[in-house]
Short mmCIF file of C-alpha atoms in Angstrom, two decimals:
data_model
loop_
_atom_site.label_atom_id
_atom_site.label_comp_id
_atom_site.label_asym_id
_atom_site.label_seq_id
_atom_site.Cartn_x
_atom_site.Cartn_y
_atom_site.Cartn_z
CA MET A 1 -24.18 45.49 95.67
CA THR A 2 -26.54 44.63 94.43
CA PHE A 3 -30.04 44.75 96.14
CA TYR A 4 -32.50 42.56 94.79
CA ILE A 5 -36.40 43.27 94.95
CA ALA A 6 -37.91 40.43 94.19
CA PRO A 7 -34.57 38.29 94.96
CA TYR A 8 -36.78 34.60 94.67
CA ALA A 9 -39.04 36.04 91.12
CA PRO A 10 -36.72 33.92 88.52
CA ARG A 11 -37.08 30.63 90.46
CA VAL A 12 -40.67 31.53 90.35
CA VAL A 13 -41.13 32.65 87.57
CA ARG A 14 -39.11 28.97 85.91
CA ARG A 15 -41.68 27.02 88.01
CA VAL A 16 -44.44 28.23 86.85
CA ALA A 17 -43.37 28.14 83.23
CA ARG A 18 -42.36 24.68 83.76
CA ASP A 19 -46.00 24.03 85.89
CA ALA A 20 -47.56 25.19 82.18
CA GLU A 21 -44.86 23.47 79.77
CA ALA A 22 -46.44 20.15 81.94
CA ALA A 23 -50.29 20.43 81.75
CA ARG A 24 -49.60 21.04 78.09
CA SER A 25 -47.44 17.77 77.59
CA LEU A 26 -48.75 13.61 77.95
CA ALA A 27 -48.06 11.99 80.51
CA LEU A 28 -47.14 8.29 79.37
CA ASN A 29 -46.29 5.01 80.83
CA ILE A 30 -44.22 2.36 78.96
CA ARG A 31 -43.55 -1.19 79.00
CA ASP A 32 -41.48 -2.92 76.77
CA GLU A 33 -42.64 -5.84 76.07
CA GLY A 34 -39.36 -7.86 73.69
CA GLU A 35 -41.23 -7.48 70.70
CA ALA A 36 -43.34 -4.30 71.01
CA TYR A 37 -43.63 -1.60 73.05
CA VAL A 38 -46.93 -0.59 74.61
CA LEU A 39 -48.20 2.82 75.46
CA SER A 40 -50.69 4.03 78.29
CA ALA A 41 -52.00 8.29 78.79
CA LEU A 42 -54.13 9.52 80.19
CA VAL A 43 -56.81 11.71 77.48
CA PRO A 44 -59.81 11.48 79.60
CA GLY A 45 -63.07 13.65 77.03
CA LEU A 46 -60.81 13.03 73.63
CA LYS A 47 -62.24 10.82 71.24
CA ALA A 48 -60.35 9.12 68.64
CA GLU A 49 -60.65 12.44 66.16
CA ASP A 50 -59.24 14.10 68.75
CA LEU A 51 -56.30 12.83 68.25
CA ASN A 52 -52.87 13.00 65.98
CA ILE A 53 -50.43 9.88 66.42
CA GLN A 54 -47.61 9.49 64.17
CA ILE A 55 -44.85 7.89 63.64
CA LEU A 56 -41.14 8.12 62.11
CA ASP A 57 -38.27 5.69 62.47
CA ASP A 58 -37.94 5.44 66.18
CA THR A 59 -40.02 8.14 67.10
CA LEU A 60 -43.35 8.88 68.50
CA SER A 61 -45.32 12.04 68.31
CA ILE A 62 -48.84 11.88 70.40
CA GLU A 63 -51.20 15.49 69.36
CA GLY A 64 -54.65 16.49 70.47
CA GLU A 65 -57.21 19.45 71.74
CA TYR A 66 -58.51 19.64 74.78
CA ARG A 67 -61.69 22.27 73.54
CA PRO A 68 -63.36 24.06 75.95
CA ASP A 69 -66.77 23.63 77.20
CA ASP A 70 -69.94 26.49 77.48
CA GLY A 71 -70.86 27.56 81.11
CA GLU A 72 -69.89 29.25 84.14
CA TYR A 73 -67.16 27.12 86.44
CA LEU A 74 -66.42 27.25 90.16
CA MET A 75 -63.21 25.88 89.68
CA ARG A 76 -61.26 24.14 86.85
CA GLU A 77 -58.44 22.53 86.80
CA LEU A 78 -58.96 20.05 83.80
CA PRO A 79 -57.31 20.77 81.18
CA ILE A 80 -57.83 23.17 78.07
CA GLY A 81 -55.78 22.94 74.44
CA ALA A 82 -53.23 21.50 72.49
CA PHE A 83 -51.30 19.14 74.05
CA ARG A 84 -48.02 17.90 72.21
CA ARG A 85 -45.92 14.75 73.36
CA ALA A 86 -42.60 13.42 71.27
CA LEU A 87 -39.87 10.32 72.24
CA ARG A 88 -37.61 8.79 70.44
CA LEU A 89 -37.84 5.20 71.78
CA PRO A 90 -34.94 3.18 72.11
CA ALA A 91 -35.53 1.05 69.12
CA ALA A 92 -36.87 1.57 65.02
CA LEU A 93 -40.59 0.96 65.05
CA ASP A 94 -42.85 -0.52 62.58
CA ALA A 95 -46.04 2.14 61.58
CA ASP A 96 -47.76 -0.46 60.19
CA LYS A 97 -48.21 -2.81 62.56
CA ALA A 98 -48.94 -0.18 64.58
CA GLU A 99 -52.62 -0.47 67.11
CA ALA A 100 -54.54 2.21 69.30
CA LYS A 101 -56.80 2.02 71.40
CA ILE A 102 -59.72 5.16 73.87
CA GLU A 103 -61.15 3.19 76.41
CA ASP A 104 -62.45 4.49 80.06
CA GLY A 105 -60.55 7.71 79.59
CA VAL A 106 -57.22 5.65 78.63
CA LEU A 107 -55.03 5.80 75.65
CA THR A 108 -52.68 2.66 74.76
CA LEU A 109 -50.80 1.95 72.42
CA HIS A 110 -48.96 -1.34 71.22
CA ILE A 111 -45.91 -0.44 68.42
CA PRO A 112 -43.81 -3.48 67.01
CA LYS A 113 -40.87 -2.99 67.13
CA SER A 114 -39.55 -3.09 63.60
CA GLU A 115 -37.94 -6.88 62.31
CA SER A 116 -34.47 -5.94 62.37
CA ALA A 117 -35.08 -4.49 65.41
CA ARG A 118 -36.12 -7.94 66.99
CA PRO A 119 -34.80 -9.94 69.59
CA LYS A 120 -33.49 -12.93 67.19
CA THR A 121 -32.73 -16.57 68.49
CA ILE A 122 -29.38 -17.92 66.70
CA LYS A 123 -28.74 -21.83 66.89
CA VAL A 124 -25.75 -23.24 67.78
CA ALA A 125 -24.00 -25.71 65.92
CA TYR A 126 -22.15 -27.87 67.34
CA ASN A 127 -19.92 -31.41 66.67
#
């Protein structure tokens, strides 16, 4: 017979680890607009120089860091520390034409699909 002192401890540890990982990750919204993907992420307080965005084939990687400011807090819920998010999109990307901007704490990426991944219209011949 096995006796557990804290039978729920493994679940609690997994949940805390999952929550900590989510805090270091970056939540994204992704739209497929036909010839390009448009991604949005909340990045409050970050500037362009705080982010590193890379594209390789169909993989997008976004890294950044929330730097802590000095001071005493009664409560601190805003993120601090480094984060990284990498994901594969369904089609190859054209990194040379990608655009990124931060406006009002929202990072917006416009990433065109590569020519080979874009939809093509084929004309039907008739006699």
